[in-house]
Amino acid sequence: MDGKRVLLVEDDSAQSSMLQLELKRRGFRVNAEKTVAAAAARIEKEIFDAVVTDLRLGSGDGLQVVVAVKASQPETGVIVITGHGSIDTAVAAMKAGAFDYLTKPVEPEVLALALRKTIEHRDLVGEVRRLRAEVKERRGVSGIVSASDAMGRVLALVAKVSSTDATVLVTGESGTGKELIARAIHENSPRRDGSFVAINCGALPEGLLESELFGHVKGSFTGADRNKRGLFEEASGGTIFLDEISETTPGLQVKLLRALQEGEIRRVGDNHPVKVSARVVAATNRDLMKQVTAGKFRDDLFYRLKVFPIEIPALRTRVDDVMPLAEAFIKKARVRTGSPATHFSPAAAKALRSYAWPGNVRELEHAVERALIMAGGPTVEARDLPPEIASSAPAKRRVKAKPPRKSRR
Ligand SMILES: Nc1ncnc2c1ncn2[C@@H]1O[C@H](COP(=O)(O)OP(=O)(O)OP(=O)(O)O)[C@@H](O)[C@H]1O
Ligand SMILES: [Mg+2]
């Protein structure tokens, strides 16, 4: 607590001098005032890490000091000192926003400890607030890079659907950002304080997937040694993201349909329905309509999911997003890899813009990461890119018979 600023408000000179001395010996920087008016004036002008005030200040009342601190620097903790062990005044002080109270006679060591606690508390509260804001910032739509008209239209849909509880079906090739969009919908919805639960429906066999989604009761199958809530219940009040929804079996599709239509699920091994209120966002990189025609996907579930479809176009159809994405990924990867690279050479940029990106944004992210490792200096050259990308820019011809007037591409 070295150098932390403390304001001591105490009208008894002897007591004040003693406490100032003791706190200074423990590394605090102490200013002292004797009256409410003087203390209030000081609190207006200067910021303290903590304030200590006697509750009986001659004709004044230490409660007013608490109120003044809370009004002008609410983060600053106040410790009050009560004279006669009167619990009533201590309670009043805590209600007014004091952090702690001590009764006279005050042990300097106890006061120093209380001060450290209030300062630590203030620092933690500030830290939590800062981290929360940072997490929000990272997860919110602000983390989505969008420069093309096509992506602008996607984000407009996201903004529109976020405020509703509508089921959303996000489609797009692998790596186009379906999960990112699903998270953005959640983060921008009134459910943002609930959980966002994601599950890949293609990664588990039917039985396990069912118990993951809907939960199970003890004894319902070998290994079910206790009751377990499913993800639908965990996401109640929040959002459940059903990734690769096309991979579900017809049996499970019936159960999903009931969850969507009736807002009801059954835990495996349990006959009682449970009400759930999870908002559903589903995603697929397949043509679900084709799956329906082929008899692999139930049409009633398909139409129920398709209430609000959002299609993310492939990256090759929105070339305007390529460089802004690449630059965002440089920044991100630089932090992780400690690479000195900050930008792309014109040839590298040309290659990035010409390449077809079958793996879409994910492939671009990986390519940039790799290029950063390869690049020796501040500029990422074309040769630092994976070979299939580096060679995708149309090469300049060596021998030109009468060049055309300036052709693009
Ligand atoms: N517009 C964007 N802005 C910034 N990052 C993006 C954008 N689109 C995608 N990404 C990033 O690209 C990667 C792939 O995105 P995501 O996992 O959401 O794709 P997906 O469509 O779910 O892929 P898959 O079908 O393979 O599951 C992620 O790291 C994501 O953060
Ligand atoms: Mg995904």
CSV table of C-alpha atoms and ligand atoms in Angstrom, one decimal:
chain,number,residue,atom,x,y,z
A,1,MET,CA,0.0,0.0,0.0
A,2,ASP,CA,3.0,2.3,-0.5
A,3,GLY,CA,2.1,5.8,-1.3
A,4,LYS,CA,-1.7,5.3,-1.2
A,5,ARG,CA,-3.5,8.5,-0.5
A,6,VAL,CA,-5.7,8.5,2.6
A,7,LEU,CA,-7.8,11.4,3.9
A,8,LEU,CA,-8.3,11.3,7.7
A,9,VAL,CA,-11.2,13.4,9.1
A,10,GLU,CA,-10.9,13.7,12.8
A,11,ASP,CA,-11.5,16.7,15.1
A,12,ASP,CA,-9.5,15.5,18.1
A,13,SER,CA,-6.0,16.8,17.5
A,14,ALA,CA,-4.2,14.2,19.7
A,15,GLN,CA,-6.0,11.3,18.1
A,16,SER,CA,-5.5,12.8,14.6
A,17,SER,CA,-1.7,13.2,15.1
A,18,MET,CA,-1.4,9.7,16.5
A,19,LEU,CA,-3.2,8.1,13.6
A,20,GLN,CA,-1.4,10.2,11.0
A,21,LEU,CA,1.9,9.1,12.4
A,22,GLU,CA,1.0,5.4,12.6
A,23,LEU,CA,-0.4,5.3,9.0
A,24,LYS,CA,2.6,7.2,7.6
A,25,ARG,CA,4.8,4.6,9.3
A,26,ARG,CA,2.9,2.0,7.4
A,27,GLY,CA,3.5,3.6,4.0
A,28,PHE,CA,0.3,5.6,3.5
A,29,ARG,CA,0.3,9.2,2.4
A,30,VAL,CA,-2.0,10.9,4.8
A,31,ASN,CA,-3.9,14.3,4.6
A,32,ALA,CA,-5.9,15.3,7.6
A,33,GLU,CA,-8.9,17.6,8.1
A,34,LYS,CA,-10.9,18.6,11.2
A,35,THR,CA,-14.3,19.6,9.9
A,36,VAL,CA,-16.9,18.3,7.5
A,37,ALA,CA,-16.7,21.5,5.5
A,38,ALA,CA,-13.0,21.3,5.0
A,39,ALA,CA,-13.1,17.6,4.2
A,40,ALA,CA,-15.9,18.1,1.7
A,41,ALA,CA,-14.0,20.9,-0.1
A,42,ARG,CA,-10.9,18.7,-0.3
A,43,ILE,CA,-12.9,15.7,-1.6
A,44,GLU,CA,-14.2,17.9,-4.4
A,45,LYS,CA,-10.7,18.7,-5.6
A,46,GLU,CA,-8.6,15.7,-4.9
A,47,ILE,CA,-8.9,12.0,-5.4
A,48,PHE,CA,-8.1,9.7,-2.5
A,49,ASP,CA,-7.6,6.0,-2.4
A,50,ALA,CA,-9.5,5.8,0.8
A,51,VAL,CA,-11.1,8.0,3.4
A,52,VAL,CA,-11.3,7.5,7.2
A,53,THR,CA,-13.7,9.7,9.2
A,54,ASP,CA,-14.8,10.0,12.8
A,55,LEU,CA,-18.6,10.0,13.0
A,56,ARG,CA,-18.7,12.7,15.7
A,57,LEU,CA,-17.0,15.8,14.4
A,58,GLY,CA,-17.7,18.6,16.9
A,59,SER,CA,-20.9,20.1,15.6
A,60,GLY,CA,-20.6,18.2,12.3
A,61,ASP,CA,-21.6,14.6,11.4
A,62,GLY,CA,-19.2,12.2,9.7
A,63,LEU,CA,-22.1,10.8,7.7
A,64,GLN,CA,-21.9,13.9,5.6
A,65,VAL,CA,-18.3,13.0,4.7
A,66,VAL,CA,-19.5,9.6,3.6
A,67,VAL,CA,-22.1,11.2,1.4
A,68,ALA,CA,-19.6,13.7,0.0
A,69,VAL,CA,-17.2,10.9,-1.0
A,70,LYS,CA,-19.9,8.8,-2.6
A,71,ALA,CA,-21.1,11.8,-4.5
A,72,SER,CA,-17.8,12.9,-6.0
A,73,GLN,CA,-15.6,9.7,-6.1
A,74,PRO,CA,-17.9,6.7,-5.6
A,75,GLU,CA,-15.1,4.2,-6.1
A,76,THR,CA,-13.3,5.5,-3.0
A,77,GLY,CA,-13.9,3.4,0.1
A,78,VAL,CA,-14.8,5.1,3.4
A,79,ILE,CA,-14.1,3.7,6.8
A,80,VAL,CA,-16.0,5.3,9.7
A,81,ILE,CA,-15.0,5.4,13.3
A,82,THR,CA,-17.8,5.3,15.9
A,83,GLY,CA,-17.2,6.7,19.4
A,84,HIS,CA,-19.4,4.7,21.7
A,85,GLY,CA,-19.8,1.4,19.9
A,86,SER,CA,-23.1,2.6,18.7
A,87,ILE,CA,-24.3,0.1,16.2
A,88,ASP,CA,-27.1,2.4,15.0
A,89,THR,CA,-24.8,5.0,13.7
A,90,ALA,CA,-22.5,2.4,12.2
A,91,VAL,CA,-25.4,0.9,10.3
A,92,ALA,CA,-26.5,4.3,9.1
A,93,ALA,CA,-22.9,4.9,7.8
A,94,MET,CA,-22.8,1.6,6.0
A,95,LYS,CA,-26.2,2.4,4.4
A,96,ALA,CA,-24.8,5.7,3.2
A,97,GLY,CA,-22.0,3.7,1.5
A,98,ALA,CA,-19.2,3.3,4.0
A,99,PHE,CA,-17.1,0.2,3.4
A,100,ASP,CA,-16.4,-0.7,7.0
A,101,TYR,CA,-16.5,0.7,10.5
A,102,LEU,CA,-14.3,0.5,13.6
A,103,THR,CA,-15.0,1.4,17.2
A,104,LYS,CA,-12.9,3.5,19.4
A,105,PRO,CA,-10.3,3.1,20.7
A,106,VAL,CA,-8.8,2.5,17.2
A,107,GLU,CA,-5.9,0.2,16.9
A,108,PRO,CA,-3.6,1.6,14.2
A,109,GLU,CA,-2.9,-1.9,12.9
A,110,VAL,CA,-6.6,-2.7,12.6
A,111,LEU,CA,-7.2,0.6,10.8
A,112,ALA,CA,-4.3,-0.1,8.4
A,113,LEU,CA,-5.8,-3.5,7.6
A,114,ALA,CA,-9.2,-2.1,7.0
A,115,LEU,CA,-7.7,0.5,4.6
A,116,ARG,CA,-5.8,-2.1,2.7
A,117,LYS,CA,-9.0,-4.1,2.3
A,118,THR,CA,-11.0,-1.2,1.0
A,119,ILE,CA,-8.3,-0.3,-1.5
A,120,GLU,CA,-8.0,-3.8,-2.7
A,121,HIS,CA,-11.8,-4.1,-3.0
A,122,ARG,CA,-11.9,-0.9,-5.1
A,123,ASP,CA,-9.1,-2.2,-7.4
A,124,LEU,CA,-10.9,-5.5,-7.9
A,125,VAL,CA,-14.2,-3.9,-8.7
A,126,GLY,CA,-12.4,-1.7,-11.3
A,127,GLU,CA,-10.6,-4.7,-12.7
A,128,VAL,CA,-13.8,-6.7,-13.1
A,129,ARG,CA,-15.6,-3.8,-14.8
A,130,ARG,CA,-12.7,-3.3,-17.2
A,131,LEU,CA,-12.5,-7.1,-18.0
A,132,ARG,CA,-16.2,-7.3,-18.5
A,133,ALA,CA,-16.1,-4.4,-21.0
A,134,GLU,CA,-13.1,-6.0,-22.8
A,135,VAL,CA,-14.9,-9.4,-23.1
A,136,LYS,CA,-18.0,-7.7,-24.4
A,137,GLU,CA,-15.9,-5.7,-26.9
A,138,ARG,CA,-14.3,-8.9,-28.1
A,139,ARG,CA,-17.4,-10.9,-28.4
A,140,GLY,CA,-19.8,-8.2,-29.7
A,141,VAL,CA,-20.4,-7.3,-33.3
A,142,SER,CA,-17.5,-5.0,-33.0
A,143,GLY,CA,-15.2,-8.0,-33.4
A,144,ILE,CA,-16.7,-8.7,-36.8
A,145,VAL,CA,-14.8,-7.3,-39.7
A,146,SER,CA,-17.0,-6.1,-42.4
A,147,ALA,CA,-16.2,-3.9,-45.4
A,148,SER,CA,-18.2,-5.4,-48.2
A,149,ASP,CA,-21.8,-4.7,-49.0
A,150,ALA,CA,-22.7,-8.4,-48.7
A,151,MET,CA,-21.3,-8.5,-45.2
A,152,GLY,CA,-23.1,-5.2,-44.4
A,153,ARG,CA,-26.4,-6.9,-45.3
A,154,VAL,CA,-25.6,-9.8,-43.1
A,155,LEU,CA,-24.9,-7.5,-40.1
A,156,ALA,CA,-28.1,-5.6,-40.8
A,157,LEU,CA,-30.0,-8.9,-40.5
A,158,VAL,CA,-28.1,-9.7,-37.3
A,159,ALA,CA,-29.1,-6.4,-35.8
A,160,LYS,CA,-32.7,-6.9,-36.8
A,161,VAL,CA,-33.1,-10.4,-35.5
A,162,SER,CA,-31.1,-9.9,-32.3
A,163,SER,CA,-33.9,-8.1,-30.5
A,164,THR,CA,-36.3,-10.9,-31.1
A,165,ASP,CA,-36.5,-14.5,-29.9
A,166,ALA,CA,-36.9,-15.9,-33.4
A,167,THR,CA,-35.1,-19.1,-34.3
A,168,VAL,CA,-32.2,-18.3,-36.7
A,169,LEU,CA,-30.7,-20.6,-39.3
A,170,VAL,CA,-27.2,-19.5,-40.3
A,171,THR,CA,-25.8,-21.0,-43.5
A,172,GLY,CA,-22.6,-20.6,-45.3
A,173,GLU,CA,-19.5,-22.6,-46.4
A,174,SER,CA,-17.0,-23.8,-43.9
A,175,GLY,CA,-15.1,-21.0,-42.2
A,176,THR,CA,-17.3,-18.2,-43.3
A,177,GLY,CA,-18.0,-17.1,-39.7
A,178,LYS,CA,-21.3,-18.9,-38.8
A,179,GLU,CA,-20.4,-19.3,-35.2
A,180,LEU,CA,-19.2,-15.7,-34.9
A,181,ILE,CA,-22.5,-14.5,-36.2
A,182,ALA,CA,-24.4,-16.8,-33.8
A,183,ARG,CA,-22.4,-15.3,-30.9
A,184,ALA,CA,-23.1,-11.8,-32.2
A,185,ILE,CA,-26.8,-12.5,-32.2
A,186,HIS,CA,-26.6,-13.6,-28.6
A,187,GLU,CA,-24.4,-10.7,-27.5
A,188,ASN,CA,-26.8,-8.2,-29.0
A,189,SER,CA,-29.9,-9.8,-27.7
A,190,PRO,CA,-31.8,-9.1,-24.5
A,191,ARG,CA,-30.5,-12.6,-23.5
A,192,ARG,CA,-26.8,-11.4,-23.4
A,193,ASP,CA,-26.5,-12.0,-19.7
A,194,GLY,CA,-27.7,-15.6,-20.0
A,195,SER,CA,-25.4,-18.2,-21.3
A,196,PHE,CA,-24.4,-18.9,-24.9
A,197,VAL,CA,-24.0,-22.7,-25.2
A,198,ALA,CA,-22.6,-24.2,-28.4
A,199,ILE,CA,-22.7,-27.8,-29.5
A,200,ASN,CA,-21.5,-29.5,-32.6
A,201,CYS,CA,-24.3,-32.0,-33.5
A,202,GLY,CA,-21.9,-33.8,-35.9
A,203,ALA,CA,-19.4,-34.7,-33.2
A,204,LEU,CA,-21.4,-37.1,-31.1
A,205,PRO,CA,-23.3,-40.3,-31.7
A,206,GLU,CA,-27.1,-40.0,-31.3
A,207,GLY,CA,-27.4,-41.3,-27.8
A,208,LEU,CA,-24.7,-39.1,-26.3
A,209,LEU,CA,-26.0,-36.1,-28.2
A,210,GLU,CA,-29.4,-36.6,-26.9
A,211,SER,CA,-28.2,-36.7,-23.3
A,212,GLU,CA,-26.0,-33.7,-23.9
A,213,LEU,CA,-28.9,-31.7,-25.3
A,214,PHE,CA,-31.7,-32.8,-23.0
A,215,GLY,CA,-29.9,-34.2,-19.9
A,216,HIS,CA,-30.6,-37.6,-18.3
A,217,VAL,CA,-31.7,-39.0,-15.0
A,218,LYS,CA,-29.6,-41.3,-12.8
A,219,GLY,CA,-29.7,-44.9,-14.0
A,220,SER,CA,-31.1,-44.2,-17.4
A,221,PHE,CA,-28.0,-45.9,-19.1
A,222,THR,CA,-24.8,-47.5,-18.0
A,223,GLY,CA,-22.6,-44.7,-16.6
A,224,ALA,CA,-25.5,-42.3,-15.8
A,225,ASP,CA,-24.6,-42.3,-12.1
A,226,ARG,CA,-26.3,-39.0,-11.4
A,227,ASN,CA,-29.0,-36.7,-12.8
A,228,LYS,CA,-27.6,-34.3,-15.3
A,229,ARG,CA,-29.1,-31.2,-16.8
A,230,GLY,CA,-28.8,-30.8,-20.6
A,231,LEU,CA,-27.6,-27.9,-22.6
A,232,PHE,CA,-31.2,-26.8,-23.4
A,233,GLU,CA,-31.7,-26.3,-19.7
A,234,GLU,CA,-28.4,-24.6,-19.2
A,235,ALA,CA,-29.2,-22.2,-22.0
A,236,SER,CA,-32.6,-21.3,-20.6
A,237,GLY,CA,-32.7,-17.5,-20.6
A,238,GLY,CA,-29.8,-17.6,-23.0
A,239,THR,CA,-29.0,-19.0,-26.5
A,240,ILE,CA,-28.2,-22.5,-27.6
A,241,PHE,CA,-26.2,-22.8,-30.8
A,242,LEU,CA,-26.8,-26.1,-32.7
A,243,ASP,CA,-23.8,-26.3,-35.1
A,244,GLU,CA,-23.9,-28.7,-38.0
A,245,ILE,CA,-27.6,-29.3,-37.5
A,246,SER,CA,-27.7,-31.3,-40.7
A,247,GLU,CA,-25.8,-34.1,-39.0
A,248,THR,CA,-28.7,-35.0,-36.6
A,249,THR,CA,-30.6,-38.3,-36.9
A,250,PRO,CA,-34.3,-38.3,-37.7
A,251,GLY,CA,-35.0,-39.5,-34.2
A,252,LEU,CA,-33.3,-36.6,-32.6
A,253,GLN,CA,-34.9,-34.2,-35.1
A,254,VAL,CA,-38.3,-35.1,-33.7
A,255,LYS,CA,-37.1,-34.2,-30.3
A,256,LEU,CA,-35.6,-30.9,-31.4
A,257,LEU,CA,-38.8,-30.0,-33.2
A,258,ARG,CA,-40.7,-30.5,-29.9
A,259,ALA,CA,-38.2,-28.4,-28.0
A,260,LEU,CA,-38.7,-25.6,-30.6
A,261,GLN,CA,-42.5,-25.9,-30.9
A,262,GLU,CA,-43.6,-26.6,-27.4
A,263,GLY,CA,-40.6,-25.2,-25.5
A,264,GLU,CA,-40.5,-28.6,-23.8
A,265,ILE,CA,-37.8,-31.3,-23.5
A,266,ARG,CA,-37.6,-34.7,-21.8
A,267,ARG,CA,-34.4,-35.8,-20.1
A,268,VAL,CA,-33.2,-39.2,-21.2
A,269,GLY,CA,-34.9,-41.8,-18.9
A,270,ASP,CA,-37.5,-39.4,-17.6
A,271,ASN,CA,-41.1,-39.2,-18.7
A,272,HIS,CA,-41.8,-35.8,-17.3
A,273,PRO,CA,-41.5,-32.9,-19.7
A,274,VAL,CA,-39.3,-29.9,-18.6
A,275,LYS,CA,-40.0,-26.4,-19.8
A,276,VAL,CA,-37.1,-24.7,-21.4
A,277,SER,CA,-36.7,-21.2,-22.8
A,278,ALA,CA,-33.5,-21.3,-24.8
A,279,ARG,CA,-33.3,-19.3,-27.9
A,280,VAL,CA,-32.1,-21.5,-30.8
A,281,VAL,CA,-29.6,-20.5,-33.4
A,282,ALA,CA,-28.7,-23.4,-35.8
A,283,ALA,CA,-26.0,-23.6,-38.4
A,284,THR,CA,-25.1,-25.8,-41.3
A,285,ASN,CA,-22.7,-25.7,-44.2
A,286,ARG,CA,-24.8,-28.0,-46.2
A,287,ASP,CA,-27.8,-27.4,-48.4
A,288,LEU,CA,-30.6,-28.4,-46.0
A,289,MET,CA,-33.2,-28.3,-48.7
A,290,LYS,CA,-31.3,-31.0,-50.6
A,291,GLN,CA,-31.2,-33.1,-47.4
A,292,VAL,CA,-34.9,-32.7,-47.1
A,293,THR,CA,-35.5,-33.9,-50.6
A,294,ALA,CA,-33.2,-36.8,-50.0
A,295,GLY,CA,-35.2,-37.7,-47.0
A,296,LYS,CA,-32.4,-37.1,-44.6
A,297,PHE,CA,-33.8,-34.1,-42.8
A,298,ARG,CA,-37.4,-33.7,-41.6
A,299,ASP,CA,-39.2,-31.0,-43.6
A,300,ASP,CA,-41.2,-29.8,-40.5
A,301,LEU,CA,-38.0,-29.1,-38.6
A,302,PHE,CA,-36.4,-27.5,-41.6
A,303,TYR,CA,-39.3,-25.0,-42.0
A,304,ARG,CA,-39.3,-24.4,-38.2
A,305,LEU,CA,-35.6,-23.6,-38.3
A,306,LYS,CA,-35.9,-21.5,-41.4
A,307,VAL,CA,-38.0,-18.8,-39.7
A,308,PHE,CA,-35.2,-16.3,-40.1
A,309,PRO,CA,-32.4,-17.5,-42.4
A,310,ILE,CA,-29.0,-15.7,-42.6
A,311,GLU,CA,-26.7,-16.7,-45.4
A,312,ILE,CA,-23.1,-15.8,-45.1
A,313,PRO,CA,-21.6,-15.4,-48.5
A,314,ALA,CA,-18.3,-17.2,-49.4
A,315,LEU,CA,-15.2,-15.0,-49.0
A,316,ARG,CA,-14.3,-15.1,-52.7
A,317,THR,CA,-17.6,-13.3,-53.4
A,318,ARG,CA,-16.8,-10.5,-51.1
A,319,VAL,CA,-13.2,-9.6,-52.0
A,320,ASP,CA,-13.5,-6.2,-50.3
A,321,ASP,CA,-13.4,-8.0,-47.0
A,322,VAL,CA,-10.1,-9.7,-47.7
A,323,MET,CA,-7.6,-7.0,-46.8
A,324,PRO,CA,-9.5,-5.6,-43.8
A,325,LEU,CA,-9.7,-9.1,-42.4
A,326,ALA,CA,-6.1,-9.8,-43.2
A,327,GLU,CA,-5.1,-6.6,-41.4
A,328,ALA,CA,-7.2,-7.5,-38.4
A,329,PHE,CA,-5.6,-10.9,-38.2
A,330,ILE,CA,-2.1,-9.3,-38.5
A,331,LYS,CA,-2.8,-7.3,-35.4
A,332,LYS,CA,-4.2,-10.3,-33.5
A,333,ALA,CA,-1.4,-12.6,-34.5
A,334,ARG,CA,1.3,-10.0,-33.8
A,335,VAL,CA,0.3,-10.0,-30.1
A,336,ARG,CA,0.6,-13.8,-30.0
A,337,THR,CA,3.7,-14.4,-32.0
A,338,GLY,CA,5.6,-11.2,-31.2
A,339,SER,CA,6.3,-10.8,-35.0
A,340,PRO,CA,7.5,-7.4,-36.2
A,341,ALA,CA,5.3,-7.6,-39.3
A,342,THR,CA,2.7,-4.8,-39.6
A,343,HIS,CA,1.6,-4.8,-43.2
A,344,PHE,CA,1.5,-6.6,-46.6
A,345,SER,CA,3.6,-5.7,-49.6
A,346,PRO,CA,1.5,-4.8,-52.7
A,347,ALA,CA,2.3,-8.2,-54.3
A,348,ALA,CA,1.2,-10.0,-51.2
A,349,ALA,CA,-2.0,-8.0,-51.0
A,350,LYS,CA,-2.7,-8.8,-54.7
A,351,ALA,CA,-2.2,-12.5,-54.1
A,352,LEU,CA,-4.5,-12.4,-51.1
A,353,ARG,CA,-7.2,-10.7,-53.1
A,354,SER,CA,-6.9,-13.0,-56.1
A,355,TYR,CA,-7.0,-16.3,-54.2
A,356,ALA,CA,-10.3,-18.2,-54.1
A,357,TRP,CA,-10.3,-19.1,-50.4
A,358,PRO,CA,-12.0,-22.4,-50.4
A,359,GLY,CA,-11.6,-22.5,-46.6
A,360,ASN,CA,-12.9,-18.9,-46.3
A,361,VAL,CA,-12.1,-16.7,-43.4
A,362,ARG,CA,-10.6,-19.5,-41.3
A,363,GLU,CA,-8.1,-20.2,-44.1
A,364,LEU,CA,-7.2,-16.6,-44.4
A,365,GLU,CA,-6.6,-16.3,-40.6
A,366,HIS,CA,-4.3,-19.3,-40.7
A,367,ALA,CA,-2.5,-18.0,-43.8
A,368,VAL,CA,-1.8,-14.7,-42.1
A,369,GLU,CA,-0.6,-16.4,-39.0
A,370,ARG,CA,1.8,-18.6,-41.0
A,371,ALA,CA,3.0,-15.6,-43.1
A,372,LEU,CA,3.8,-13.7,-39.9
A,373,ILE,CA,6.0,-16.5,-38.7
A,374,MET,CA,7.8,-16.5,-42.1
A,375,ALA,CA,8.2,-12.8,-42.4
A,376,GLY,CA,11.5,-11.4,-41.2
A,377,GLY,CA,10.6,-7.7,-41.1
A,378,PRO,CA,7.8,-5.3,-40.9
A,379,THR,CA,6.5,-6.2,-44.4
A,380,VAL,CA,4.8,-9.5,-45.3
A,381,GLU,CA,6.0,-10.4,-48.8
A,382,ALA,CA,4.2,-12.6,-51.2
A,383,ARG,CA,6.8,-15.3,-50.7
A,384,ASP,CA,5.9,-15.5,-47.0
A,385,LEU,CA,2.4,-16.7,-47.9
A,386,PRO,CA,1.5,-20.4,-48.4
A,387,PRO,CA,2.6,-21.3,-52.0
A,388,GLU,CA,-0.9,-21.9,-53.3
A,389,ILE,CA,-1.9,-18.4,-52.3
A,390,ALA,CA,1.4,-16.7,-53.4
A,391,SER,CA,1.0,-18.2,-56.9
A,392,SER,CA,-2.6,-17.2,-57.3
A,393,ALA,CA,-1.9,-13.6,-58.4
A,394,PRO,CA,-1.7,-13.4,-62.2
A,395,ALA,CA,2.0,-13.2,-62.9
A,396,LYS,CA,3.4,-10.3,-64.9
A,397,ARG,CA,4.4,-11.4,-68.4
A,398,ARG,CA,8.0,-10.9,-69.2
A,399,VAL,CA,7.7,-10.4,-72.9
A,400,LYS,CA,4.9,-8.2,-73.8
A,401,ALA,CA,3.8,-7.5,-77.3
A,402,LYS,CA,2.3,-4.1,-77.1
A,403,PRO,CA,0.8,-3.9,-73.7
A,404,PRO,CA,-2.9,-3.1,-73.5
A,405,ARG,CA,-3.7,0.4,-72.1
A,406,LYS,CA,-3.8,-0.5,-68.5
A,407,SER,CA,-5.7,-3.6,-67.7
A,408,ARG,CA,-6.9,-4.4,-64.3
A,409,ARG,CA,-6.7,-7.8,-62.7
B,1,LIG,N1,-16.2,-11.2,-40.5
B,1,LIG,C1,-15.3,-11.7,-39.6
B,1,LIG,N2,-14.5,-10.9,-38.9
B,1,LIG,C2,-13.5,-11.4,-38.1
B,1,LIG,N3,-13.3,-12.7,-37.9
B,1,LIG,C3,-14.0,-13.6,-38.6
B,1,LIG,C4,-15.0,-13.1,-39.5
B,1,LIG,N4,-15.6,-14.2,-40.1
B,1,LIG,C5,-15.0,-15.3,-39.5
B,1,LIG,N5,-14.0,-14.9,-38.7
B,1,LIG,C6,-13.1,-15.8,-38.0
B,1,LIG,O1,-12.8,-16.9,-38.8
B,1,LIG,C7,-12.8,-18.1,-38.1
B,1,LIG,C8,-13.9,-19.1,-38.5
B,1,LIG,O2,-15.1,-18.6,-38.2
B,1,LIG,P1,-16.3,-19.5,-37.6
B,1,LIG,O3,-15.7,-20.6,-36.7
B,1,LIG,O4,-17.4,-18.7,-37.1
B,1,LIG,O5,-16.7,-20.2,-39.0
B,1,LIG,P2,-17.8,-21.3,-39.3
B,1,LIG,O6,-18.6,-20.8,-40.4
B,1,LIG,O7,-18.5,-21.6,-38.0
B,1,LIG,O8,-16.9,-22.5,-39.8
B,1,LIG,P3,-17.3,-24.1,-39.8
B,1,LIG,O9,-18.4,-24.3,-40.8
B,1,LIG,O10,-16.0,-24.7,-40.3
B,1,LIG,O11,-17.7,-24.5,-38.4
B,1,LIG,C9,-13.0,-17.7,-36.6
B,1,LIG,O12,-11.7,-17.6,-36.0
B,1,LIG,C10,-13.7,-16.4,-36.7
B,1,LIG,O13,-13.4,-15.6,-35.6
B,2,MG,MG,-18.5,-23.4,-37.0
